[in-house]
Short mmCIF file of C-alpha atoms in Angstrom, two decimals:
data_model
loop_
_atom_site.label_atom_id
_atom_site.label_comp_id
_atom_site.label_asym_id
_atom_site.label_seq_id
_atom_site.Cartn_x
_atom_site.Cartn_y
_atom_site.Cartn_z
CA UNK A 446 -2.27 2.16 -15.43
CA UNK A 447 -1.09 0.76 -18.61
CA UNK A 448 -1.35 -2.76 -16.58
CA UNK A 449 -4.93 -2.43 -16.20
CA UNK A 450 -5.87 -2.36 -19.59
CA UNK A 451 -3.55 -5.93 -20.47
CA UNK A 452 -4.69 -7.51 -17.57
CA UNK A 453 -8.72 -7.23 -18.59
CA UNK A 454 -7.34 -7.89 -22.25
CA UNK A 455 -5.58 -10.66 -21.53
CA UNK A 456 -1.83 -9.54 -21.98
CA UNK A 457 -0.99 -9.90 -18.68
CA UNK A 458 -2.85 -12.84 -17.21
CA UNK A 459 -3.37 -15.13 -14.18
CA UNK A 460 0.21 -16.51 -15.03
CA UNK A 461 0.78 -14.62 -11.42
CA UNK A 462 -1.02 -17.33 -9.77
CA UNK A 463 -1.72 -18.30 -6.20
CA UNK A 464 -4.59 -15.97 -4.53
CA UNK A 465 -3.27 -12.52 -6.21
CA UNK A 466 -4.13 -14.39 -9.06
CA UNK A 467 -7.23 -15.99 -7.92
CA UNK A 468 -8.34 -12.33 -6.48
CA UNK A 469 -7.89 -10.81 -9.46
CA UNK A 470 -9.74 -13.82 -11.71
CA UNK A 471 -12.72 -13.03 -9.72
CA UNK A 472 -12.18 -9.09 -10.05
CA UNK A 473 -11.83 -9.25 -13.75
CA UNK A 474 -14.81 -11.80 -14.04
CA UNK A 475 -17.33 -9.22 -12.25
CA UNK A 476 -15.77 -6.85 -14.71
CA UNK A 477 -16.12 -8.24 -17.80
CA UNK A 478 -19.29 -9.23 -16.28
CA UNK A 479 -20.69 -6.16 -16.61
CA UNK A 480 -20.18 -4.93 -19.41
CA UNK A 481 -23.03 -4.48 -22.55
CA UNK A 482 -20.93 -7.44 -24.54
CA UNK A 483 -20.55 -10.43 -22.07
CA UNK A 484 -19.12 -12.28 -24.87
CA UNK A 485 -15.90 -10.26 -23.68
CA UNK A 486 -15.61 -12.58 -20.80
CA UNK A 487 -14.98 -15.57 -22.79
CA UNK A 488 -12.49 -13.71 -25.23
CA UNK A 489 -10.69 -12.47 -22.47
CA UNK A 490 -10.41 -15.62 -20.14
CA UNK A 491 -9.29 -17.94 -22.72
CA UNK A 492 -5.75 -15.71 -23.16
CA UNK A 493 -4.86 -16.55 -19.42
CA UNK A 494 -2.31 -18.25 -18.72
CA UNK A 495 -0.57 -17.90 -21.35
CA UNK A 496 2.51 -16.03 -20.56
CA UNK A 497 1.67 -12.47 -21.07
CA UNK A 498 2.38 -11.52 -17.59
CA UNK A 499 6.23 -12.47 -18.28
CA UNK A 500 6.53 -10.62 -21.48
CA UNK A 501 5.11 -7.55 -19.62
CA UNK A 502 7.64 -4.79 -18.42
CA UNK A 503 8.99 -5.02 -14.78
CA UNK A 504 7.41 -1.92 -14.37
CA UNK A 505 4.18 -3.55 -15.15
CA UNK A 506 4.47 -6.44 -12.72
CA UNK A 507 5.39 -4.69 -10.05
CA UNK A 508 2.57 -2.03 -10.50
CA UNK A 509 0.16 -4.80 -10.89
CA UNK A 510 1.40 -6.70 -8.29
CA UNK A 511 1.67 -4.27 -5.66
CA UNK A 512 -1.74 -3.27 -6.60
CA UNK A 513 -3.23 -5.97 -6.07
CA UNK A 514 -1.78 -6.63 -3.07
CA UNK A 515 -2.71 -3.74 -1.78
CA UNK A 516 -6.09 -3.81 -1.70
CA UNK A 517 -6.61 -7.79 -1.35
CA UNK A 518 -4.35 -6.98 2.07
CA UNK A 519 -6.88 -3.87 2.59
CA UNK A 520 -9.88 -6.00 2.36
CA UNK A 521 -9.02 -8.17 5.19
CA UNK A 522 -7.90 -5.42 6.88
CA UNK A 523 -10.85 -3.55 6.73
CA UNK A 524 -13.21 -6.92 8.10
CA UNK A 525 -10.55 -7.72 11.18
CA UNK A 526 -12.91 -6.62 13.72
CA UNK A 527 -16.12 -8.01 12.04
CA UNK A 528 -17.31 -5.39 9.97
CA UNK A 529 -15.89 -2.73 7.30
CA UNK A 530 -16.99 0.66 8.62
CA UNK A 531 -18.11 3.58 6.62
CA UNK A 532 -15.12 5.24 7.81
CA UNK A 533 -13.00 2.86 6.37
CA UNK A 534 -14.88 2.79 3.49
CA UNK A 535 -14.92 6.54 2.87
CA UNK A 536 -10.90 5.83 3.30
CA UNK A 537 -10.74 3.71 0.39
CA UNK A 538 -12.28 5.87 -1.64
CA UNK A 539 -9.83 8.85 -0.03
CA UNK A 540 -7.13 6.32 -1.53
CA UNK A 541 -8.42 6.32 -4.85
CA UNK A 542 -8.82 9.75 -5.32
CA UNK A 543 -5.94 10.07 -3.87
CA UNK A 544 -3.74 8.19 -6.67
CA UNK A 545 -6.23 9.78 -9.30
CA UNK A 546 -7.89 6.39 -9.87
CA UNK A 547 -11.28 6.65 -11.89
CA UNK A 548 -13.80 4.86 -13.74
CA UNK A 549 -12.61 1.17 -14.96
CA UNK A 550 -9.48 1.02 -12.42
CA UNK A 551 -11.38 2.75 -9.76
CA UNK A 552 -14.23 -0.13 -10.35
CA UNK A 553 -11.75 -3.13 -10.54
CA UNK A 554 -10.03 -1.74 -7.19
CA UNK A 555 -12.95 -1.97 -5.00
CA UNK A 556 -13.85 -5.41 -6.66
CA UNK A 557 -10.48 -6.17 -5.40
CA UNK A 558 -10.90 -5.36 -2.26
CA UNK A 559 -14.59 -6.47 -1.85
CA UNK A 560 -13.19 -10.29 -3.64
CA UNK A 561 -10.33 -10.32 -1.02
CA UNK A 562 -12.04 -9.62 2.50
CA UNK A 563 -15.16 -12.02 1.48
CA UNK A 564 -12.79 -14.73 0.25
CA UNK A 565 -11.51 -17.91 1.52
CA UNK A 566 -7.92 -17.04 1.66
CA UNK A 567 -6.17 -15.07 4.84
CA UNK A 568 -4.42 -12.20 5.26
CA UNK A 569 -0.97 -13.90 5.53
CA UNK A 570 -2.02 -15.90 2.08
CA UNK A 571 -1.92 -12.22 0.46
CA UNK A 572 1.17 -11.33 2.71
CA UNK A 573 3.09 -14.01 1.91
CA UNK A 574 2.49 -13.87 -2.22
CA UNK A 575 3.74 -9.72 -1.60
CA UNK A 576 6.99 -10.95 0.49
CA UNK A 577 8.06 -12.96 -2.42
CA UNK A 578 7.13 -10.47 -4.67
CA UNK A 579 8.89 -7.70 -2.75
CA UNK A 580 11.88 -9.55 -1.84
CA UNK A 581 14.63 -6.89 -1.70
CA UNK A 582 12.70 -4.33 -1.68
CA UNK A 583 12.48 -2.87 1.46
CA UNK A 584 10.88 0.34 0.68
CA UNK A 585 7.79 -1.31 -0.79
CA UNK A 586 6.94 -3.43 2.31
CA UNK A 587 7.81 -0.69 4.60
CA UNK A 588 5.20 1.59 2.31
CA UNK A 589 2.55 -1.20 2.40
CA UNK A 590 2.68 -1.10 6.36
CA UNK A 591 2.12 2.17 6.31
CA UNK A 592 -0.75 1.84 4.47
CA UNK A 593 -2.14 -0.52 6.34
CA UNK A 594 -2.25 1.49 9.21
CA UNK A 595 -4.00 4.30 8.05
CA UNK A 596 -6.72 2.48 7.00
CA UNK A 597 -6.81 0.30 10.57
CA UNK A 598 -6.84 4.05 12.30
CA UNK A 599 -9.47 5.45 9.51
CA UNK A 600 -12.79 5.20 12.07
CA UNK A 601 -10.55 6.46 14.67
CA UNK A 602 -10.12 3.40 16.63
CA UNK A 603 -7.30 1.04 16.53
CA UNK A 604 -9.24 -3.18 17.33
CA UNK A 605 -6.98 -5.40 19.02
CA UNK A 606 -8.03 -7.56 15.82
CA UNK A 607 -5.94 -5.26 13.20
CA UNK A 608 -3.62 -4.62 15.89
CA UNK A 609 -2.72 -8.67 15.16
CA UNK A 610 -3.36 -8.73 11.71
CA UNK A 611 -0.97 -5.87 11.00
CA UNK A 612 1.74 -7.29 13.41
CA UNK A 613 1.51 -10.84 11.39
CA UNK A 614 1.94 -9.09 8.19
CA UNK A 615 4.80 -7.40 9.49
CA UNK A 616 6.10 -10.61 10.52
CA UNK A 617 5.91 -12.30 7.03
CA UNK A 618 7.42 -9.08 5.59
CA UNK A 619 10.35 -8.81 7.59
CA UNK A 620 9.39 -5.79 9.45
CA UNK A 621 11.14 -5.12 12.82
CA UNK A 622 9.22 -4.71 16.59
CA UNK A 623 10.96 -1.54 16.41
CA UNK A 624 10.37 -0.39 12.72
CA UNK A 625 6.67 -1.47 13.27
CA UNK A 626 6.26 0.06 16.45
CA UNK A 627 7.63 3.70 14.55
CA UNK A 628 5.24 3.37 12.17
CA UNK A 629 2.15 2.59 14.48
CA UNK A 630 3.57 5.84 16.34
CA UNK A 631 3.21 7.96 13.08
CA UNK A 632 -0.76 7.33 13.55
CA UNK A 633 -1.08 6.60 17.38
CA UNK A 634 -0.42 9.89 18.86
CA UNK A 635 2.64 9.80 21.30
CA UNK A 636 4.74 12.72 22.65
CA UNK A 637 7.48 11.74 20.34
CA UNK A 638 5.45 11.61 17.35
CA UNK A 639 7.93 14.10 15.16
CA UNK A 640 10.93 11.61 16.33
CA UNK A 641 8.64 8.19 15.52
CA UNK A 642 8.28 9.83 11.91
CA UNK A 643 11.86 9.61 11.52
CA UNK A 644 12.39 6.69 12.98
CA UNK A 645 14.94 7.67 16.22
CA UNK A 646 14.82 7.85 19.53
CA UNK A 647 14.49 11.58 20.92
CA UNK A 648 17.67 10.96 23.46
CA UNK A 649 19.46 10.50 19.33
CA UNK A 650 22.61 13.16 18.73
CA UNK A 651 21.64 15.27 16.65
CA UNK A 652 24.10 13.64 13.68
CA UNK A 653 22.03 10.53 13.78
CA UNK A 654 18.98 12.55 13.76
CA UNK A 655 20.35 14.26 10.28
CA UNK A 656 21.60 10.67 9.23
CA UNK A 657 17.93 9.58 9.54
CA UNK A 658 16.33 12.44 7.79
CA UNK A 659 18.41 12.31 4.73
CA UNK A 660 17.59 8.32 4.59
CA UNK A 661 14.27 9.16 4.66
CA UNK A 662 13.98 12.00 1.81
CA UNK A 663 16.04 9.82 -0.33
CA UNK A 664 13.88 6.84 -0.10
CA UNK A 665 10.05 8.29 0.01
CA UNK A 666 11.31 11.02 -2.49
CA UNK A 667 8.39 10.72 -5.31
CA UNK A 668 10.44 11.25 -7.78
CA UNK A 669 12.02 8.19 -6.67
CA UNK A 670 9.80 6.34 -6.44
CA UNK A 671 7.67 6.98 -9.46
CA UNK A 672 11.23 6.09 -11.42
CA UNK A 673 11.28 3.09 -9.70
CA UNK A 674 8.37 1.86 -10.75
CA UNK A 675 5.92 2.28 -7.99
CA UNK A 676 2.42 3.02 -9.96
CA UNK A 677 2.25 7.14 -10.96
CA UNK A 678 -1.31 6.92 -8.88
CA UNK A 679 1.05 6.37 -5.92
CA UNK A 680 2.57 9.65 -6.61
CA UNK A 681 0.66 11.65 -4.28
CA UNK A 682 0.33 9.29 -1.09
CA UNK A 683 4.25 9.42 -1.73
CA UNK A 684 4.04 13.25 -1.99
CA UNK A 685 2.16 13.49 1.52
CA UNK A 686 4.39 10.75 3.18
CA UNK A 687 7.52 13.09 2.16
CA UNK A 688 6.04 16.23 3.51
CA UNK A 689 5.34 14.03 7.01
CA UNK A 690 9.30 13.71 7.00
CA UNK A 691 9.34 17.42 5.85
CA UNK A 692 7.26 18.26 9.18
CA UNK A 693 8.72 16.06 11.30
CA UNK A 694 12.65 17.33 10.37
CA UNK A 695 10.85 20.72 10.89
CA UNK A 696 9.62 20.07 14.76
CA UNK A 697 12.99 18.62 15.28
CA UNK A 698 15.04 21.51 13.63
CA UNK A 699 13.37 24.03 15.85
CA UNK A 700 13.40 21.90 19.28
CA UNK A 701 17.51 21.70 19.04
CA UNK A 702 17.61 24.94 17.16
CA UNK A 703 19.54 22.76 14.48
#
């Protein structure tokens, strides 16, 4: 995370503003917080401001940015119906070990998410700051609501309070009844789970079947999307997504001997 290290120095600082910015002020502050030289703090928060986050690569924003996202979105997530479970805890972590995120980063990441579900702001303050963020870029909202539903499905039951929450992020981000309801399908066990992966209807020909399948390896590729800047600890959450489509295209193949 070459972001990580210019945010807490400085380089890249709260120039990104509104409550992604105000989340990660208070994530950094508990960080800096603790280390053995507190006089970091004040070294560190006086370079705010001051325009590093537009002299940092577009790689670098949208790594940071999405990041932060992420987990401020998380947070609330994870404190829709009241409480954050140890389930959904013990997913977190899953995340992080997922992306092969460790000491510092893996620190500032649950700060992040424990700073976003305590704070004052909602869930469609974070959502909203990520639409304009991810404008264009389908792939990276679509990924986020992904996201957001394993962790909602993590303790095995799906509250009518995440239920909402998820649907009004959708909402702000452009997602589609029918696009969200194929992605809740991937993690709400249906009959036509393989064909919800994919994103068609099981009465589909078989051509748009194939049509959807090749749409889908091009985009969640993680080769892809590692070029495109999504952050390298992504890599493997986009390697499992891409063997889901892998699966699914498999189930399919052998059900219409295609």
């Amino acid at each position: 995370m070459s972001w990580f290290g210019k945010m807490v120095g400085g380089t890249i600082g709260l120039v990104l503003g509104g409550p992604l910015g105000a989340i990660a002020g208070g994530a950094i502050g508990h960080h800096l917080f603790d280390k053995e030289h507190p006089e970091e703090t004040s070294r560190a928060g006086g370079t705010f401001g001051g325009g590093g986050f537009a002299r940092s690569s577009v790689a670098e924003q949208r790594q940071m940015t999405f990041f932060l996202a992420l987990f401020s979105i998380l947070g609330k997530l994870a404190k829709a119906d009241g409480r954050v479970s140890r389930e959904e805890g013990e997913q977190i972590v899953a995340f992080l070990d997922q992306m092969n995120v460790s000491g510092e980063q893996r620190s500032f990441a649950i700060r992040v998410f424990n700073e976003a579900k305590d704070s004052s702001y909602s869930v469609e303050d974070f959502a909203q700051q990520f639409a304009e963020f991810s404008r264009g870029r389908h792939d990276l909202r679509s990924s986020m609501m992904d996201m957001l539903f394993r962790i909602a499905l993590a303790d095995g039951e799906f509250h009518p309070a995440e239920d909402a929450m998820i649907a009004s992020v959708a909402q702000i981000l452009g997602i589609s009844n029918q696009e969200l309801q194929t992605i809740r399908e991937r993690y709400v066990a249906t009959a036509h789970q393989a064909y919800a992966t994919l994103g068609v209807n099981p009465d589909a020909d078989d051509d748009e079947v194939k049509g959807a399948y090749r749409k889908l390896v091009h985009e969640h590729h993680p080769d892809r999307i590692v070029s495109e800047g999504m952050p390298e600890e992504f890599v493997e959450y986009a390697t499992r997504r891409f063997q889901e489509i892998q699966d699914a295209w498999q189930t399919i193949r052998k059900e219409r001997n295609l």
